[in-house]
mmCIF file of C-alpha atoms in Angstrom:
data_model
loop_
_atom_site.group_PDB
_atom_site.id
_atom_site.type_symbol
_atom_site.label_atom_id
_atom_site.label_comp_id
_atom_site.label_asym_id
_atom_site.label_seq_id
_atom_site.Cartn_x
_atom_site.Cartn_y
_atom_site.Cartn_z
ATOM 1 C CA MET A 6 90.693 78.464 80.535
ATOM 2 C CA LYS A 7 90.426 81.643 77.733
ATOM 3 C CA GLY A 8 90.868 83.955 79.872
ATOM 4 C CA ILE A 9 93.554 82.961 82.044
ATOM 5 C CA LYS A 10 97.452 80.977 80.533
ATOM 6 C CA LYS A 11 100.818 80.439 81.657
ATOM 7 C CA HIS A 12 103.163 82.850 81.146
ATOM 8 C CA THR A 13 106.861 83.165 81.476
ATOM 9 C CA HIS A 14 108.892 86.143 82.220
ATOM 10 C CA GLU A 15 109.845 86.658 78.666
ATOM 11 C CA ASP A 16 106.395 86.846 77.165
ATOM 12 C CA ARG A 17 105.740 89.985 79.541
ATOM 13 C CA GLU A 18 108.992 91.129 78.371
ATOM 14 C CA LYS A 19 108.112 90.584 74.612
ATOM 15 C CA ALA A 20 104.332 92.325 75.888
ATOM 16 C CA ILE A 21 106.031 95.149 77.389
ATOM 17 C CA LEU A 22 108.337 95.238 74.383
ATOM 18 C CA GLU A 23 105.336 95.958 71.480
ATOM 19 C CA MET A 24 103.576 98.521 74.644
ATOM 20 C CA VAL A 25 106.276 100.433 75.168
ATOM 21 C CA PRO A 26 106.430 102.840 71.097
ATOM 22 C CA LEU A 27 102.078 102.519 71.171
ATOM 23 C CA ILE A 28 102.890 104.418 74.933
ATOM 24 C CA ARG A 29 105.352 106.495 73.122
ATOM 25 C CA LYS A 30 102.832 107.519 70.489
ATOM 26 C CA LYS A 31 99.641 108.116 73.657
ATOM 27 C CA PHE A 32 101.632 110.382 75.111
ATOM 28 C CA GLY A 33 103.774 112.267 73.162
ATOM 29 C CA ASP A 34 105.829 115.112 74.555
ATOM 30 C CA ASN A 35 103.593 114.644 77.475
ATOM 31 C CA LEU A 36 105.819 111.258 78.745
ATOM 32 C CA VAL A 37 108.755 111.923 81.484
ATOM 33 C CA PRO A 38 109.706 108.090 81.845
ATOM 34 C CA LEU A 39 107.959 104.854 82.148
ATOM 35 C CA ALA A 40 108.690 102.092 84.340
ATOM 36 C CA VAL A 41 107.484 98.699 84.335
ATOM 37 C CA CYS A 42 106.091 97.985 88.946
ATOM 38 C CA CYS A 43 105.580 94.408 90.740
ATOM 39 C CA SER A 44 106.236 91.041 90.553
ATOM 40 C CA PHE A 45 108.417 91.763 87.483
ATOM 41 C CA ALA A 46 109.835 94.008 88.266
ATOM 42 C CA ARG A 47 111.757 92.129 91.111
ATOM 43 C CA ASN A 48 111.777 89.298 89.168
ATOM 44 C CA GLU A 49 109.385 87.369 90.843
ATOM 45 C CA ASP A 50 106.063 86.991 87.969
ATOM 46 C CA ALA A 51 104.949 83.834 88.584
ATOM 47 C CA ASP A 52 103.311 81.655 86.004
ATOM 48 C CA TYR A 53 99.932 83.499 86.090
ATOM 49 C CA SER A 54 101.234 87.169 87.022
ATOM 50 C CA ASP A 55 99.642 90.133 85.738
ATOM 51 C CA LEU A 56 101.840 92.868 83.524
ATOM 52 C CA GLU A 57 101.814 96.093 85.475
ATOM 53 C CA LEU A 58 102.943 99.350 83.928
ATOM 54 C CA THR A 59 103.526 103.144 85.301
ATOM 55 C CA ALA A 60 103.847 105.914 83.063
ATOM 56 C CA PHE A 61 104.550 109.488 84.592
ATOM 57 C CA VAL A 62 102.906 112.692 82.225
ATOM 58 C CA LYS A 63 103.728 116.170 82.727
ATOM 59 C CA THR A 64 100.512 117.104 83.173
ATOM 60 C CA MET A 65 96.828 115.502 83.381
ATOM 61 C CA PRO A 66 93.560 117.547 82.064
ATOM 62 C CA GLU A 67 91.786 119.538 84.828
ATOM 63 C CA GLY A 68 90.702 117.075 87.935
ATOM 64 C CA GLU A 69 92.255 114.021 86.752
ATOM 65 C CA PRO A 70 95.226 113.311 88.907
ATOM 66 C CA GLN A 71 95.580 109.444 86.812
ATOM 67 C CA ASP A 72 93.734 107.626 84.751
ATOM 68 C CA GLY A 73 94.776 103.433 82.825
ATOM 69 C CA PHE A 74 93.152 100.850 82.196
ATOM 70 C CA ALA A 75 93.072 97.061 82.638
ATOM 71 C CA LYS A 76 92.629 94.596 79.464
ATOM 72 C CA ILE A 77 93.035 90.926 79.676
ATOM 73 C CA PHE A 78 94.978 90.128 76.755
ATOM 74 C CA ASP A 79 96.275 86.263 75.274
ATOM 75 C CA GLY A 80 95.353 84.598 79.330
ATOM 76 C CA MET A 81 97.519 87.753 80.990
ATOM 77 C CA LEU A 82 96.277 90.540 82.435
ATOM 78 C CA VAL A 83 97.712 93.924 81.425
ATOM 79 C CA GLU A 84 97.095 97.094 83.117
ATOM 80 C CA LEU A 85 99.279 100.907 82.326
ATOM 81 C CA THR A 86 98.584 103.665 84.976
ATOM 82 C CA TRP A 87 98.957 107.160 83.988
ATOM 83 C CA MET A 88 100.172 110.174 86.624
ATOM 84 C CA THR A 89 102.316 112.909 87.740
ATOM 85 C CA ARG A 90 104.627 112.717 89.880
ATOM 86 C CA GLU A 91 103.519 114.414 92.653
ATOM 87 C CA THR A 92 100.413 112.176 92.368
ATOM 88 C CA TYR A 93 102.508 109.579 92.504
ATOM 89 C CA LEU A 94 104.335 110.239 95.421
ATOM 90 C CA LYS A 95 101.113 111.114 97.334
ATOM 91 C CA THR A 96 99.084 108.311 96.193
ATOM 92 C CA THR A 97 101.791 105.389 96.775
ATOM 93 C CA LEU A 98 104.972 106.461 98.963
ATOM 94 C CA ASP A 99 103.616 109.247 100.720
ATOM 95 C CA VAL A 100 101.714 107.410 104.411
ATOM 96 C CA ASN A 101 98.174 107.160 103.055
ATOM 97 C CA GLU A 102 95.485 104.728 104.503
ATOM 98 C CA ASP A 103 96.474 102.157 101.510
ATOM 99 C CA TRP A 104 100.369 102.663 102.283
ATOM 100 C CA TYR A 105 100.566 99.417 103.791
ATOM 101 C CA LEU A 106 100.568 97.167 101.041
ATOM 102 C CA SER A 107 101.581 100.693 98.226
ATOM 103 C CA GLY A 108 105.069 102.063 99.916
ATOM 104 C CA SER A 109 106.709 99.277 99.212
ATOM 105 C CA ASP A 110 106.479 100.271 94.931
ATOM 106 C CA ARG A 111 109.978 99.200 93.211
ATOM 107 C CA MET A 112 109.823 100.057 89.521
ATOM 108 C CA LEU A 113 112.345 99.218 86.982
ATOM 109 C CA PRO A 114 113.162 101.931 84.410
ATOM 110 C CA LEU A 115 111.417 102.081 80.527
ATOM 111 C CA ILE A 116 112.247 105.468 79.369
ATOM 112 C CA ASN A 117 114.619 108.095 82.186
ATOM 113 C CA ASP A 118 116.534 105.788 84.014
ATOM 114 C CA GLU A 119 117.632 108.315 86.120
ATOM 115 C CA PHE A 120 113.625 109.426 87.391
ATOM 116 C CA ILE A 121 112.477 105.965 88.330
ATOM 117 C CA ALA A 122 116.123 105.765 90.258
ATOM 118 C CA GLU A 123 115.145 108.388 92.464
ATOM 119 C CA LEU A 124 112.136 107.485 92.920
ATOM 120 C CA ASN A 125 112.698 103.808 94.114
ATOM 121 C CA ALA A 126 115.306 106.118 96.928
ATOM 122 C CA TYR A 127 112.306 108.096 98.208
ATOM 123 C CA ARG A 128 111.764 108.129 101.846
ATOM 124 C CA PRO A 129 108.194 109.179 102.671
ATOM 125 C CA PRO A 130 108.759 112.229 105.484
ATOM 126 C CA ASP A 131 107.991 111.473 109.202
ATOM 127 C CA LEU A 132 107.728 107.810 108.499
ATOM 128 C CA LYS A 133 107.818 106.519 112.189
ATOM 129 C CA GLN A 134 105.070 109.912 113.187
ATOM 130 C CA LYS A 135 102.552 108.784 109.811
ATOM 131 C CA CYS A 136 102.225 105.685 110.321
ATOM 132 C CA LEU A 137 101.189 105.852 113.842
ATOM 133 C CA ASP A 138 97.790 107.737 113.241
ATOM 134 C CA ARG A 139 97.251 105.953 110.738
ATOM 135 C CA ALA A 140 97.597 102.878 113.392
ATOM 136 C CA VAL A 141 94.605 104.521 115.754
ATOM 137 C CA GLY A 142 93.299 105.550 112.780
ATOM 138 C CA CYS A 143 92.719 102.264 111.377
ATOM 139 C CA PHE A 144 92.327 100.721 114.608
ATOM 140 C CA ALA A 145 88.209 101.524 114.758
ATOM 141 C CA GLU A 146 88.186 99.313 111.137
ATOM 142 C CA TYR A 147 90.351 96.766 113.364
ATOM 143 C CA GLN A 148 87.840 96.978 116.177
ATOM 144 C CA GLU A 149 84.761 96.464 114.375
ATOM 145 C CA THR A 150 85.775 93.440 112.266
ATOM 146 C CA VAL A 151 87.323 91.701 115.555
ATOM 147 C CA SER A 152 83.434 92.371 117.154
ATOM 148 C CA LYS A 153 82.066 90.634 114.109
ATOM 149 C CA VAL A 154 83.582 87.848 114.361
ATOM 150 C CA LEU A 155 82.917 87.255 118.272
ATOM 151 C CA ASN A 156 79.314 88.172 117.087
ATOM 152 C CA ALA A 157 79.931 85.205 114.902
ATOM 153 C CA VAL A 158 80.836 83.382 117.318
ATOM 154 C CA ASN A 159 79.026 83.053 119.433
ATOM 155 C CA GLN A 160 76.044 82.618 117.075
ATOM 156 C CA GLU A 161 77.371 79.490 116.212
ATOM 157 C CA ASN A 162 77.308 81.170 112.684
ATOM 158 C CA CYS A 163 79.729 79.263 110.665
ATOM 159 C CA GLU A 164 78.912 80.227 107.169
ATOM 160 C CA GLY A 165 79.630 83.548 108.562
ATOM 161 C CA ILE A 166 82.782 83.225 110.154
ATOM 162 C CA PRO A 167 84.574 82.410 107.142
ATOM 163 C CA VAL A 168 84.506 85.686 105.558
ATOM 164 C CA LEU A 169 84.336 87.577 108.680
ATOM 165 C CA PHE A 170 87.734 85.554 110.159
ATOM 166 C CA PHE A 171 89.845 87.404 107.189
ATOM 167 C CA GLU A 172 88.123 90.419 107.257
ATOM 168 C CA MET A 173 89.604 90.762 110.486
ATOM 169 C CA ILE A 174 93.208 88.598 109.425
ATOM 170 C CA MET A 175 93.939 91.756 106.443
ATOM 171 C CA GLN A 176 92.784 94.582 109.460
ATOM 172 C CA THR A 177 94.989 92.807 111.511
ATOM 173 C CA LEU A 178 98.343 92.642 109.162
ATOM 174 C CA LYS A 179 97.286 96.659 107.679
ATOM 175 C CA LEU A 180 97.181 97.276 111.481
ATOM 176 C CA LEU A 181 101.125 95.843 112.132
ATOM 177 C CA SER A 182 103.051 97.176 108.642
ATOM 178 C CA PHE A 183 101.561 100.605 110.360
ATOM 179 C CA LEU A 184 103.085 100.001 113.948
ATOM 180 C CA ASN A 185 106.325 98.548 111.775
ATOM 181 C CA GLN A 186 106.743 101.588 110.079
ATOM 182 C CA LYS A 187 107.060 98.694 107.103
ATOM 183 C CA PRO A 188 104.441 98.141 103.757
ATOM 184 C CA TYR A 189 103.665 94.383 102.727
ATOM 185 C CA VAL A 190 105.946 94.056 99.467
ATOM 186 C CA THR A 191 103.851 91.654 98.015
ATOM 187 C CA ALA A 192 100.583 89.980 98.734
ATOM 188 C CA SER A 193 101.128 86.093 99.049
ATOM 189 C CA ARG A 194 103.604 87.669 101.636
ATOM 190 C CA MET A 195 102.268 89.639 103.769
ATOM 191 C CA ILE A 196 101.312 86.657 106.450
ATOM 192 C CA SER A 197 105.147 85.538 106.466
ATOM 193 C CA GLN A 198 106.581 88.861 106.487
ATOM 194 C CA ALA A 199 104.279 90.170 109.343
ATOM 195 C CA ARG A 200 105.207 86.781 111.035
ATOM 196 C CA GLU A 201 109.487 88.820 111.340
ATOM 197 C CA PHE A 202 108.196 91.916 112.394
ATOM 198 C CA GLN A 203 109.194 93.371 116.176
ATOM 199 C CA THR A 204 105.977 95.013 117.287
ATOM 200 C CA LYS A 205 103.749 92.308 117.260
ATOM 201 C CA PRO A 206 100.794 90.590 120.407
ATOM 202 C CA LYS A 207 102.247 87.389 121.467
ATOM 203 C CA SER A 208 99.513 85.377 120.221
ATOM 204 C CA ILE A 209 99.609 86.662 116.208
ATOM 205 C CA GLU A 210 101.463 83.673 116.277
ATOM 206 C CA ARG A 211 98.272 81.320 117.500
ATOM 207 C CA LEU A 212 95.387 84.063 114.986
ATOM 208 C CA PHE A 213 98.236 82.856 111.833
ATOM 209 C CA ASP A 214 98.252 79.519 112.293
ATOM 210 C CA LEU A 215 94.796 79.194 112.417
ATOM 211 C CA ALA A 216 95.030 80.832 109.556
ATOM 212 C CA VAL A 217 96.453 79.047 107.673
ATOM 213 C CA ASN A 218 95.975 75.698 108.650
ATOM 214 C CA GLY A 219 92.173 76.802 108.548
ATOM 215 C CA ARG A 220 91.114 75.896 112.160
ATOM 216 C CA TYR A 221 88.922 79.197 112.330
ATOM 217 C CA GLN A 222 86.147 77.415 112.569
ATOM 218 C CA ASP A 223 87.316 76.128 116.417
ATOM 219 C CA LEU A 224 84.830 78.440 117.367
ATOM 220 C CA THR A 225 86.315 78.712 121.676
ATOM 221 C CA ALA A 226 89.749 78.152 119.706
ATOM 222 C CA LEU A 227 88.864 81.653 117.509
ATOM 223 C CA GLN A 228 87.201 83.084 120.099
ATOM 224 C CA ASN A 229 90.345 83.087 123.094
ATOM 225 C CA ILE A 230 92.864 83.844 120.389
ATOM 226 C CA THR A 231 91.219 86.521 119.211
ATOM 227 C CA ILE A 232 90.745 88.308 122.211
ATOM 228 C CA ALA A 233 94.077 87.492 123.005
ATOM 229 C CA VAL A 234 94.895 89.115 120.799
ATOM 230 C CA PHE A 235 93.016 92.374 120.899
ATOM 231 C CA GLU A 236 93.436 92.807 124.077
ATOM 232 C CA GLU A 237 97.388 92.184 123.527
ATOM 233 C CA PHE A 238 97.215 95.369 121.045
ATOM 234 C CA GLU A 239 95.811 97.226 123.185
ATOM 235 C CA ILE A 240 98.974 96.952 125.683
ATOM 236 C CA ILE A 241 101.285 97.462 122.724
ATOM 237 C CA PHE A 242 99.023 101.271 121.882
ATOM 238 C CA GLU A 243 99.558 101.306 125.265
ATOM 239 C CA SER A 244 103.538 101.245 125.297
ATOM 240 C CA LEU A 245 103.905 103.546 122.351
ATOM 241 C CA GLY A 246 101.928 106.098 124.433
ATOM 242 C CA LEU A 247 99.234 106.086 121.549
ATOM 243 C CA VAL A 248 95.219 106.771 122.983
ATOM 244 C CA LEU A 249 93.231 104.542 121.020
ATOM 245 C CA TYR A 250 89.164 105.100 123.320
ATOM 246 C CA ASP A 251 87.525 108.674 123.430
ATOM 247 C CA ASP A 252 85.643 109.319 126.712
ATOM 248 C CA ASN A 253 82.923 111.076 124.851
ATOM 249 C CA ILE A 254 80.376 110.614 121.594
ATOM 250 C CA ASP A 255 79.521 114.488 121.777
ATOM 251 C CA PRO A 256 80.282 115.321 117.709
ATOM 252 C CA ASN A 257 81.382 118.517 118.998
ATOM 253 C CA LYS A 258 84.137 117.317 120.297
ATOM 254 C CA PRO A 259 88.097 116.814 118.594
ATOM 255 C CA VAL A 260 88.378 113.458 117.402
ATOM 256 C CA HIS A 261 91.515 112.005 116.079
ATOM 257 C CA LYS A 262 93.264 113.484 112.490
ATOM 258 C CA MET A 263 93.414 110.198 111.661
ATOM 259 C CA ARG A 264 88.915 109.248 112.994
ATOM 260 C CA ARG A 265 87.251 111.313 110.643
ATOM 261 C CA MET A 266 85.248 109.901 107.940
ATOM 262 C CA GLN A 267 87.393 111.396 105.079
ATOM 263 C CA LYS A 268 90.370 110.811 103.081
ATOM 264 C CA SER A 269 93.321 112.484 104.773
ATOM 265 C CA ASP A 270 95.990 114.395 103.338
ATOM 266 C CA GLU A 271 97.780 114.682 106.696
#
C-alpha cells in the first residue's frame, strides 16, 4: 500500500516539528496558539493513526467560520484546521449535534500553552439540560433507524441488514452519550465506554453483543433485542420527564426546538 504506512509517535513528532515553522509562516501575526489533538495529544496514537493539528487565529475571512486541509503524506493522513476561539467553542466543546464525538477534545499545546490550558479546562454551561434537549432531538433519528431495521427483518433483507444495523448502533450510541452527558473519547472505544454509562436500557448489553459478535443476521434475536432496547429507552425518557411524541402533525403548532430540520445554536 502506498497510501497507508506504519508510523511511530516519534515519526509524528518529527512531522510536527517540520510543520510548526511552516504554520507560523502561513498565518504570521494572525496566529494565536497552535495545538495537536486527538490520539497524539492523548499519547494513544498507534501504527496507522493520523495526525491532527488545530491553529487558532485572531480573525477569519468574512463568511468563513473555519478552514483547513487534509494531506496524505508518506502514508499518513495529516490534517490542519484553523479557526477562532469562538468558533472552536461553538463547534467543538459547546453542546451541539456533534458534541457526542467532539466534546471530549483535549489538545497538547505547541504554541501559547496558557491559551490551550484554558480551552482544555472549559466546561459547557447548562450541560445537563442541553444534553437532554439533544437527546430528545436525536430520538427521531434513532426511531427512524430502528424502523428501518425492523422493516429489513420483516422482509428478510439480509444484504440490507448490516448497513442498517450499524446505522442504528451509531444512533443508539449518540443517544446514550446525550442521556449521560458524556462524550466519547475515541470511535474505537465507543461501545466499551457506553457499556459503562449509568443511564442505559437494560437490554443494551445484548444489542452490543450482537454487534461485537457479528450475530445480527439472527433475525429473531435482532428483532426481539431491538424492540426491547427501544421500549426501555421510552421508559428512561419518561422517567426523566422528557416528552418524545407529538399529539398532532399540524405544521402550524409548536415543535420541540431540537426537532426543527435545521442546525440549531440553542
